[in-house]
Every structure is written in structure tokens, then in C-alpha cells.
Coordinates of C-alpha atoms in Angstrom, one line a residue:
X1 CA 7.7 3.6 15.2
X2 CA 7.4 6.4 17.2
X3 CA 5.5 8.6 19.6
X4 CA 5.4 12.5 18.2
X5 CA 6.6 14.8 20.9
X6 CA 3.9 17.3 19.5
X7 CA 0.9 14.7 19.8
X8 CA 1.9 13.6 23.5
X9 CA 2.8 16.7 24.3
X10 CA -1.4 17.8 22.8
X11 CA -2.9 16.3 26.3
X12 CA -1.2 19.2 28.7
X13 CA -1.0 22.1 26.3
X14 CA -3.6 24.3 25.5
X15 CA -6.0 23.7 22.6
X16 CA -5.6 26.6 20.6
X17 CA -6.1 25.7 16.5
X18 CA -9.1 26.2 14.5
X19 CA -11.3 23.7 13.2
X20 CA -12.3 23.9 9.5
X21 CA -14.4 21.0 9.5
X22 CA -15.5 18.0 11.5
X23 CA -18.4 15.4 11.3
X24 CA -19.2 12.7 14.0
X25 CA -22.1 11.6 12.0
X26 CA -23.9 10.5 14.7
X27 CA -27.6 11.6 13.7
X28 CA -29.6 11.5 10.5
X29 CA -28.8 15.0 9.5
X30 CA -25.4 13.7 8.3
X31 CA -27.3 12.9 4.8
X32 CA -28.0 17.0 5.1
X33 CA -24.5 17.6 5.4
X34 CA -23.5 15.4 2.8
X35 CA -24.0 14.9 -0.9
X36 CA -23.7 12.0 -2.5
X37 CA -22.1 11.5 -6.3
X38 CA -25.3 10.8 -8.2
X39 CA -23.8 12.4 -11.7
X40 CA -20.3 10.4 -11.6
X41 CA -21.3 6.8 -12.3
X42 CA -24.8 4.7 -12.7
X43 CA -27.2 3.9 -9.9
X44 CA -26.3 0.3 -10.9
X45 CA -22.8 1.0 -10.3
X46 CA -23.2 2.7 -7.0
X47 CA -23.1 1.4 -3.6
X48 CA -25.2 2.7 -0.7
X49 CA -24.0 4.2 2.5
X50 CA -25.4 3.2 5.6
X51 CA -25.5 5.1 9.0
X52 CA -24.1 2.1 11.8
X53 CA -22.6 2.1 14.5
X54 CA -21.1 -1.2 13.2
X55 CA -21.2 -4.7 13.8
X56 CA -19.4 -4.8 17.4
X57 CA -18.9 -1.1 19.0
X58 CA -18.3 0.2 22.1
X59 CA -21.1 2.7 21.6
X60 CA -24.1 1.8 20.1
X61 CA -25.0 5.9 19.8
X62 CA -21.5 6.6 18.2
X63 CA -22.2 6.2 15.0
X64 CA -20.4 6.3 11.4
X65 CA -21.2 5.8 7.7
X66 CA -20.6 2.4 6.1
X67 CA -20.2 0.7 2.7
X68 CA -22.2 -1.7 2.6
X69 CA -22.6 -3.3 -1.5
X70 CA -19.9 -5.3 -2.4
X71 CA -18.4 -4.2 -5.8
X72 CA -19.4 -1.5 -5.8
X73 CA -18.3 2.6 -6.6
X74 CA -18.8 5.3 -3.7
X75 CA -18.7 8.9 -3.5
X76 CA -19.6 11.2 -1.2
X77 CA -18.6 14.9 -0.5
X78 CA -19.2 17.8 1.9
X79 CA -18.7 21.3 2.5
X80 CA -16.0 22.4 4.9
X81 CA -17.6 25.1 7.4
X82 CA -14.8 27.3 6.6
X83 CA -12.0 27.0 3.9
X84 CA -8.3 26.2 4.6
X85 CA -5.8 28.6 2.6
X86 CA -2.2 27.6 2.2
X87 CA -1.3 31.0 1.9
X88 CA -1.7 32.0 6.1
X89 CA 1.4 29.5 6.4
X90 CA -0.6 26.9 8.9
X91 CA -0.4 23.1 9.5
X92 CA -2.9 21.6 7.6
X93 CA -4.2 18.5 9.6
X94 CA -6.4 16.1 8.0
X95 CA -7.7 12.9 10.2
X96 CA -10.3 10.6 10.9
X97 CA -10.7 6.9 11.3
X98 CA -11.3 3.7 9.6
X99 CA -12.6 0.5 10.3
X100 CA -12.5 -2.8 8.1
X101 CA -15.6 -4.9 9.3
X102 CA -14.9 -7.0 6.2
X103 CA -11.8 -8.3 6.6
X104 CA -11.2 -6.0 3.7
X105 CA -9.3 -7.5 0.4
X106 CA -9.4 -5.0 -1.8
X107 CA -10.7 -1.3 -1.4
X108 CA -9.8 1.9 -1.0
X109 CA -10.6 3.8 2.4
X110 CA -9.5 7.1 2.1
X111 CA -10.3 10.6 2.1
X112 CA -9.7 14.1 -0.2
X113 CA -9.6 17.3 -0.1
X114 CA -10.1 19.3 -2.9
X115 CA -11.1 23.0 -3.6
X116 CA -13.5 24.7 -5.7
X117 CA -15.6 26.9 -3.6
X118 CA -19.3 27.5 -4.6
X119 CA -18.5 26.0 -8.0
X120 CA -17.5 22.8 -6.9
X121 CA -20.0 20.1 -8.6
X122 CA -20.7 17.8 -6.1
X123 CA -23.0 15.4 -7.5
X124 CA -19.9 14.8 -10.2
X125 CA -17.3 14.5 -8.0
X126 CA -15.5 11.0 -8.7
X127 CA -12.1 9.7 -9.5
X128 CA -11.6 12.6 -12.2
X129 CA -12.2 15.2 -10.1
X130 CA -9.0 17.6 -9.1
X131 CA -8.0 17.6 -5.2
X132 CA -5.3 18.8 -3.2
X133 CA -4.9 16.3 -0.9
X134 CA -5.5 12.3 -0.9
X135 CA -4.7 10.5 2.2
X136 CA -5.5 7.4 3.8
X137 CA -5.6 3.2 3.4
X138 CA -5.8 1.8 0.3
X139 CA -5.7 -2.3 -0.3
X140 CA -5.8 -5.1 -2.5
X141 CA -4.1 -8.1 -2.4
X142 CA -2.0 -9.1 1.1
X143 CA 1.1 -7.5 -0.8
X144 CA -0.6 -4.0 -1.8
X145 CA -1.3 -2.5 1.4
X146 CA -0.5 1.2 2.1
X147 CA -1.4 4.4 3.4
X148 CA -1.7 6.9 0.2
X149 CA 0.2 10.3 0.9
X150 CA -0.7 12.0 -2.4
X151 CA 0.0 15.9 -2.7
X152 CA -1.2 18.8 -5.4
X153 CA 1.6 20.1 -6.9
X154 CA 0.6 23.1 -9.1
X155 CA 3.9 24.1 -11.2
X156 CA 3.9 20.3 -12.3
X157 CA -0.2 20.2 -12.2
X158 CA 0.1 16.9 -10.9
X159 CA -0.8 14.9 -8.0
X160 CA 2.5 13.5 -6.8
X161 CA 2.8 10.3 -4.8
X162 CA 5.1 9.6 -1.7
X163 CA 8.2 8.2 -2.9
X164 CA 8.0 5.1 -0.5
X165 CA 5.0 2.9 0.8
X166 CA 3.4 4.3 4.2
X167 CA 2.1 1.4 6.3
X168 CA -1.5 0.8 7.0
X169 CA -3.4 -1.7 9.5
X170 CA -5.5 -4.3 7.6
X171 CA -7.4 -6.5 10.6
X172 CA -11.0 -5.5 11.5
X173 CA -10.5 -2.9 14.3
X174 CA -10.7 1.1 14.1
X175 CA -7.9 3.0 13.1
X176 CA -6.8 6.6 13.3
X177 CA -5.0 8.3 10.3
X178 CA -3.4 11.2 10.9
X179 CA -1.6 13.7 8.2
X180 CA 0.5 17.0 8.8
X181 CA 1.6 19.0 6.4
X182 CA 3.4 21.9 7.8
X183 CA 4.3 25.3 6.1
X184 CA 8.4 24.6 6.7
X185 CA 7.5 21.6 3.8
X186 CA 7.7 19.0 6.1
X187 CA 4.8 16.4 6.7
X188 CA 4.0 13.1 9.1
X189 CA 2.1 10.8 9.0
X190 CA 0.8 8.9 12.0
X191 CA -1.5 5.9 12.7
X192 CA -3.1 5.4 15.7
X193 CA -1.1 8.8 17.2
X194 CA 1.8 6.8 16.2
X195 CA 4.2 8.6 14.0
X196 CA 5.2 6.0 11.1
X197 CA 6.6 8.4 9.1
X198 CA 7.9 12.3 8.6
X199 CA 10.5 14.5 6.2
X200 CA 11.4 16.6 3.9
X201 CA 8.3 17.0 1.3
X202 CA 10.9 17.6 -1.4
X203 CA 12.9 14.6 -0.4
X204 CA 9.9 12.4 0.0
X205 CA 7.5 13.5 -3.1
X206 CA 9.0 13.9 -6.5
X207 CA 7.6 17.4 -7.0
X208 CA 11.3 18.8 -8.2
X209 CA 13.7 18.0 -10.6
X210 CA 17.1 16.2 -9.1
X211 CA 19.7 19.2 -7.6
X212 CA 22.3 17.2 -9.8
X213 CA 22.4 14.9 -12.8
X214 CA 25.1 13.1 -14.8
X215 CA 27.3 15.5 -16.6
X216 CA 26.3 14.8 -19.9
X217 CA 29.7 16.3 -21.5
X218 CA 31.4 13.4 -19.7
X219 CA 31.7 9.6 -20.8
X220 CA 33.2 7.0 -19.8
X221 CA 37.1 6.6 -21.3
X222 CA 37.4 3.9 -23.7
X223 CA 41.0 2.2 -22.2
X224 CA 38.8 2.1 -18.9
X225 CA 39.5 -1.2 -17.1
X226 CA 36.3 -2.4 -15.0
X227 CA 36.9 -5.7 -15.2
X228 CA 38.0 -6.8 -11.4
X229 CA 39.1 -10.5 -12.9
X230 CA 40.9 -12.3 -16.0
X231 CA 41.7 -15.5 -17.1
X232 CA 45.4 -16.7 -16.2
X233 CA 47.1 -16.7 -19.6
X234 CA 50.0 -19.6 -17.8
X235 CA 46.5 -21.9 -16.5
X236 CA 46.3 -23.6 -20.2
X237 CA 43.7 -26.3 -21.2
X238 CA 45.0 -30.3 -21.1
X239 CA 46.5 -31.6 -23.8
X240 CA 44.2 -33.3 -25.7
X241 CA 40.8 -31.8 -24.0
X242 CA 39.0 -30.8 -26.8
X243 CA 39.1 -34.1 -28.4
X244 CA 37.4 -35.3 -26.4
X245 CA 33.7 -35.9 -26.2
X246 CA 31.4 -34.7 -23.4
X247 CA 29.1 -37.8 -24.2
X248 CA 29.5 -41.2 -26.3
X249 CA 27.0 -43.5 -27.6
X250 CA 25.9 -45.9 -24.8
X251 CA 28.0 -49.0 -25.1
X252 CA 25.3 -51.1 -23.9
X253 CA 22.4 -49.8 -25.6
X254 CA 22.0 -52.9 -28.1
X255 CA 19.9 -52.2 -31.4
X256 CA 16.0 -53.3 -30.9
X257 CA 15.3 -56.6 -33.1
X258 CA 12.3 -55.3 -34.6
X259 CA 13.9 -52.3 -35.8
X260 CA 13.5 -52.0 -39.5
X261 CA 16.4 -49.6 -41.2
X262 CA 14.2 -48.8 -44.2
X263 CA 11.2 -47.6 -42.5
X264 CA 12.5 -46.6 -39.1
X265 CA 16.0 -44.8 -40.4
X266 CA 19.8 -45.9 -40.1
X267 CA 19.5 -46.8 -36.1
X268 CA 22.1 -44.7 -33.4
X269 CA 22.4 -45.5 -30.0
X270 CA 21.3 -43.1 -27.7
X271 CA 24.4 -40.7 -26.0
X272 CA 25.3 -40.9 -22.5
X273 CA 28.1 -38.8 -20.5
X274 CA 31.6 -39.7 -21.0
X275 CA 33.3 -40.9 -18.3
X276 CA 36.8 -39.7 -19.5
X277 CA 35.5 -36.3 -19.6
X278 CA 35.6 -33.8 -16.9
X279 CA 34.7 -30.1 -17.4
X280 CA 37.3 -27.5 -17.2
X281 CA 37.3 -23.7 -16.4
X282 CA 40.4 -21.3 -16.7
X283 CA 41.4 -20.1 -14.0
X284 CA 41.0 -16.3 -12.9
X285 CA 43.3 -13.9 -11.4
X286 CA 43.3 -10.1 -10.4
X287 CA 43.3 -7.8 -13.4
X288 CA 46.3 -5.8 -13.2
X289 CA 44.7 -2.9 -15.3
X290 CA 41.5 -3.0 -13.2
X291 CA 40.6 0.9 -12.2
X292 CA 37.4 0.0 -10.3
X293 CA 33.9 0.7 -11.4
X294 CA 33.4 4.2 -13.6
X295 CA 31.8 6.6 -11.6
X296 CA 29.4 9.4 -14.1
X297 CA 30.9 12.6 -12.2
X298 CA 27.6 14.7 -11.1
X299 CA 26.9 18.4 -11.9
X300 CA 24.2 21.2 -10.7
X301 CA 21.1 20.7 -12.7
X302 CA 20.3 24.2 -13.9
X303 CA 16.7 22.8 -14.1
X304 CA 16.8 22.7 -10.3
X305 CA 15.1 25.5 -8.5
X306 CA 14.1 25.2 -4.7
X307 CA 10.4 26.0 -3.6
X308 CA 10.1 27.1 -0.3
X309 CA 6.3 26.8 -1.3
X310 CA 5.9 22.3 -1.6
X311 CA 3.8 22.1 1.3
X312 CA 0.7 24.9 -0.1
X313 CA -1.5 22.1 -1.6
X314 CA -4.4 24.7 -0.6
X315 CA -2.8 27.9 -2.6
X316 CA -6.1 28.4 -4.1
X317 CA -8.4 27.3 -0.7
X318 CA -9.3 23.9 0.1
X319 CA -13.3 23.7 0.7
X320 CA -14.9 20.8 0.6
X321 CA -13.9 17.0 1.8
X322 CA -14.8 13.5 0.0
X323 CA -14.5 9.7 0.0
X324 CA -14.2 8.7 -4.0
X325 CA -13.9 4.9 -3.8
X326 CA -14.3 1.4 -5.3
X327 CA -14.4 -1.6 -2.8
X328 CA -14.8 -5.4 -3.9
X329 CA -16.0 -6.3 -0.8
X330 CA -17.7 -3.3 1.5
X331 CA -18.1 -2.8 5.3
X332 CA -16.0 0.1 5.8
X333 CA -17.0 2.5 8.1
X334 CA -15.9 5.8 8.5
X335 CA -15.8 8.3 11.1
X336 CA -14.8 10.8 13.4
X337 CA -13.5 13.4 11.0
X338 CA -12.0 16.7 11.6
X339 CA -9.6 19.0 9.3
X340 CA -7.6 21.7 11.5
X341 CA -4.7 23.8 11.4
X342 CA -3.3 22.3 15.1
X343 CA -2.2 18.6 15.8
X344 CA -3.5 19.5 19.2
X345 CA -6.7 20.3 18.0
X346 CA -6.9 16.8 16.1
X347 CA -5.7 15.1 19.2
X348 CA -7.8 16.5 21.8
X349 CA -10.8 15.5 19.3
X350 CA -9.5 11.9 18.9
X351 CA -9.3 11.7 23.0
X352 CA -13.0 12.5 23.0
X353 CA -13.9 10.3 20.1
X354 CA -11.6 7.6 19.5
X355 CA -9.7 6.7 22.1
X356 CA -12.6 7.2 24.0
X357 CA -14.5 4.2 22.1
X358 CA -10.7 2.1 21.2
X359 CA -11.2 -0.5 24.1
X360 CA -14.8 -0.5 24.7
X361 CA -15.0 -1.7 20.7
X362 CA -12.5 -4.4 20.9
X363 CA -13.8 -5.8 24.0
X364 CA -16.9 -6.3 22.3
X365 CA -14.9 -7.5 19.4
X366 CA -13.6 -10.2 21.2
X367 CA -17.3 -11.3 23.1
X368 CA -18.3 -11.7 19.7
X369 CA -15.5 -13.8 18.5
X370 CA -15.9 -16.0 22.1
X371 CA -19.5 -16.2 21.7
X372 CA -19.6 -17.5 17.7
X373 CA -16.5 -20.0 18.9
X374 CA -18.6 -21.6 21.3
X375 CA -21.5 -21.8 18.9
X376 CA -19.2 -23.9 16.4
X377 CA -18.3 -26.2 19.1
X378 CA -21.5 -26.5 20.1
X379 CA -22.6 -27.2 16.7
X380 CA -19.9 -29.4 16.4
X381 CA -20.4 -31.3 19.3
X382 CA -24.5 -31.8 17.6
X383 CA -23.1 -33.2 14.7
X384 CA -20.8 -35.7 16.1
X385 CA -24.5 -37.0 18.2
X386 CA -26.3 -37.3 15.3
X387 CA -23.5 -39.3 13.6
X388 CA -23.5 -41.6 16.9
X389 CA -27.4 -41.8 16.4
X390 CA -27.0 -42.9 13.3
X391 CA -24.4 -45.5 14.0
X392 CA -26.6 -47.2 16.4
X393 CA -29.4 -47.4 13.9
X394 CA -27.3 -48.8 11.5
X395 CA -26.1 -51.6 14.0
X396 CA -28.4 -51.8 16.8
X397 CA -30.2 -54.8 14.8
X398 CA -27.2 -56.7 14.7
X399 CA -25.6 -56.9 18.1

């Protein structure tokens, strides 16, 4: 992994991008701000978010939202202050941060951005409801852990997944996600303000058909020799090999005297390997007539047609943002969000939020851990008193 010239480079430049929507939700109002899906699935179904600043923090007053019933659906949306339009050819920059109190196994933790304007429903919004953008951790299982990078593309009208897994953290600390999506249709994606991965949108996401396929006027010649080996026509079998047996009855095996040929059946002895038998394999040589593997010759696929045009997810105006999950076990909490059109603008707000709070939190992380160590010794060390107690009581009368 990496450092991003851009984000290092965010502490000494001027700030300069505008902000399209950010929440902190530190105070009540948050639930003003936000709507939660009442119309996508039953109350039953539903879990309940809960304002916290968490079980450890480094701020008790910086607060985020958390799930907090296991097995549960959530969904919550809001309404970006001012809507983010592909077509002004900016960076779209979507971040904010996670934290897996749980020891998460499986859940989903991140976050969408969809469109819709004054239309959008959202006490509907769930898991059927269009987006534009989903990005962020999503796990279950210790071998399905990733970052989602999932991207609108309208002339498909699909939502098209990154090609290959993005990394995510899985222990119980905060993390910062971080995706760019710039107008040259490039993106990156960073954790932590690391970068742990960037490209070529087209390379990365299957949004367009492959510049060249097979030629499918083309086949492979039928006196076409792949076949690197052969057997040595002169390396010939022993005389007399396939007389002879792989296994013979066992010499020793002696019929059982209370065998009885009319109701048991004519009695065999059971087989064993033959020791005059050895296997044998022909030999193989180089094939004189071998060409090497076929190779399909490739041609331009006249299906193929660049888009300069991958990267507008937001064509139509992104407005609103929204968590849309299901988490077996809850105690995510979520915070510090902000969508922009300026990595510097994200970064300079992580600085005053995040990093701000990274060491405090796992300091008090690890006081917690110390403290509930030396309660399980101690509790321990009670236990192991009592059983001496009760040792002597057993015994005391006789010695």
C-alpha cells in the first residue's frame, strides 16, 4: 500500500472543494436530518439505531449512529444539502468511517448514494432501491471480507461490481473509507488515507464489452499437433506381461472348517498382490509433430465502443445518501460523513474528525482490554481459593 500524493499533499494546500453533504451526528437533531425506512420491511424485521459515542472512545461528545439488534435489517437515508451532478466534470468523493464494536461476523457496513430529487421515497428505500454509488465494508465469514466498489452504469442499466476484491479492516477499531471517482474515469480507493487501490474504471469494472474477442471465422486446424509427448513406439511391453496377474489367490488362506458349500457358496480364497508382478508404463518421448499450444488469433470487437463518460454515476444528480443493511450481529457505528467534489476537502475534514479521535479511541481501547484482563485473573485467582477452601473441608477432619 500506499500514501496518495494528492491526500498528503491535502495538509499544505488550500482547501478549495465544495461540500455536498456532511453529518457528524453529534446531537439529537441527527433523527431530524434523517429518515428512517419504515415502508421497506416490518417493524419486527427492523433494527434500531442508537446515537453513542460507543463503547470505548476518545470523546465521549463525538458521537455516531449504531446498530444495535442483532439480525436484524437497517435503513436509513438523508437528503444531501445540495446535489452532486456528473455532468460539471468533478471528483466525486464519498467518505466516512466505520467501526466494528462487535467483532463483526457478518454484516454489511456501507454506504449509497442514489438520486431521485424530491421524488425520492425515503421511507421505501431498501435493497431494491436504484443508487449510483455503493461503497464501503461488507463481511461474512473470515474468507468474505471486502470493500464493495459498486458503480451505476446507465447504457448497461446495471450496477457493476469491481472486477477484483478491495481490502477491508475487520478488528474492532475505527476506520476511514475513502472513494474517488474522477471525471478522466479513473477512481481510488483508500482506507485509512491509505491508497489500496486505483485505475482505469474501464479496466477495473466490467461496464464495456472486451476491445477484442476470438475471431469466430477461425478454428483450430484439424492435423494440429498439441500434444508435447508420445509413447516410444521401440520401449515395447515384456514378453509375457499380460499374462500375468496383478493379484493371486492367497496361498495361505486355508478354507474355514465350518464352511458349508451348499449354504455358504463354492468357497474362493481371498486375492492378494502378486509378487511376480510389477507395473509397467511406456515410456514417453518428444513429439516430433508437436506445434505448441493453438493460439484463437484475436480481432476488434465491433461491439466495442469507448466512453469517455464511465466515471458519470451522477448524470442525472445524486441527492440523497443511505445505509441499506442486514447485520447478524450489530454494533456498528457510523460516522463522520462528508460527500465533496475535493480529496482535500475530505481530508482536511478527516484531520478534524478522525484522526483527531484515532489515538485517543484506541488508547481507551486498550484500558478497557487491561482492565477486564485483570478482572479475569482476579476472578481466577477467587476461584482457585474457594477450591482450596473446599479442600480443607473435605480433609481437615482427617489429618
Amino acid at each position: 500500500m500506499r500514501f496518495s500524493l494528492l491526500a498528503t499533499a491535502a495538509l499544505a494546500a488550500p482547501v478549495m472543494g465544495e461540500v455536498y453533504f456532511k453529518e457528524q451526528f453529534n446531537d439529537e437533531g441527527w433523527k431530524d436530518r434523517w429518515t428512517v425506512s419504515t415502508k421497506w420491511k416490518s417493524k419486527s424485521e427492523m433494527g434500531e439505531w442508537k446515537l453513542t459515542a460507543g463503547e470505548w472512545y476518545g470523546d465521549e461528545k463525538d458521537t455516531g449512529i449504531k446498530t444495535s439488534t442483532d439480525a436484524r435489517f437497517y435503513g436509513l437515508s438523508a437528503a444531501m444539502s445540495k446535489p452532486f451532478n456528473s455532468s460539471e466534470k468533478k471528483d466525486l468523493v464519498i467518505q466516512y468511517s466505520v467501526k466494528n464494536e462487535q467483532k463483526i461476523d457478518c454484516g454489511g457496513a456501507y454506504i449509497k448514494l442514489l438520486g431521485g430529487g424530491s421524488s425520492f421515497d425515503s421511507a421505501k428505500f431498501g435493497g431494491d432501491t436504484p443508487y449510483s454509488v455503493m461503497f464501503g465494508p461488507d463481511i461474512c465469514g473470515s474468507s468474505n471480507k471486502r470493500t464493495h466498489v459498486i458503480m451505476r452504469y446507465k447504457p448497461k442499466d446495471e450496477n457493476v461490481l469491481i472486477r477484483k476484491d478491495v481490502p477491508c479492516e475487520s478488528d474492532v477499531h475505527s476506520h476511514l473509507y475513502t472513494l474517488v471517482i474522477r471525471p478522466d474515469n479513473t477512481f481510488e480507493v483508500f482506507v485509512d488515507n491509505k491508497s489500496v487501490r486505483s485505475g482505469s474504471i474501464e479496466e477495473e469494472f466490467d461496464m464495456l464489452p472486451e476491445k477484442e474477442i476470438k475471431d469466430p471465422d477461425v478454428s483450430k486446424p484439424d492435423d494440429w499437433v498439441d500434444q508435447r509427448e508420445i509413447e516410444d513406439p521401440d520401449h515395447k511391453k515384456p514378453e509375457g506381461y499380460d499374462d500375468i496377474p496383478a493379484e493371486i489367490p492367497d496361498p495361505e488362506a486355508a478354507k474355514p472348517d465350518d464352511w458349508d458349500d451348499e449354504e455358504d457358496g463354492e468357497w474362493e480364497p481371498p486375492m492378494v498382490d502378486n509378487p511376480d508382478w510389477e507395473p509397467w508404463e511406456p515410456k514417453m518421448i518428444p513429439n516430433p509433430d508437436y506445434k505448441g499450444p493453438w493460439e484463437h488469433p484475436m480481432i476488434a470487437n465491433p461491439e466495442y465502443a469507448p466512453d469517455d463518460k464511465l466515471y458519470a454515476v451522477c448524470d442525472e444528480g445524486c441527492t440523497h445518501v443511505g445505509f441499506e443493511l442486514w447485520q447478524v450481529k450489530s454494533g456498528t457505528l457510523f460516522d463522520d460523513i462528508i460527500v465533496t467534489d475535493s480529496l482535500e476537502e475530505a481530508q482536511k475534514f478527516a484531520e478534524e474528525t478522525f484522526f483527531k479521535k484515532k489515538d485517543g479511541e484506541r488508547a481507551a481501547y486498550d484500558e478497557k482490554e487491561k482492565k477486564e484482563e485483570e478482572a479475569r485473573k482476579a476472578a481466577s485467582a477467587d476461584e482457585d481459593d474457594d477450591d482450596d477452601e473446599d479442600d480443607e473441608d473435605i480433609f481437615g477432619d482427617e489429618f
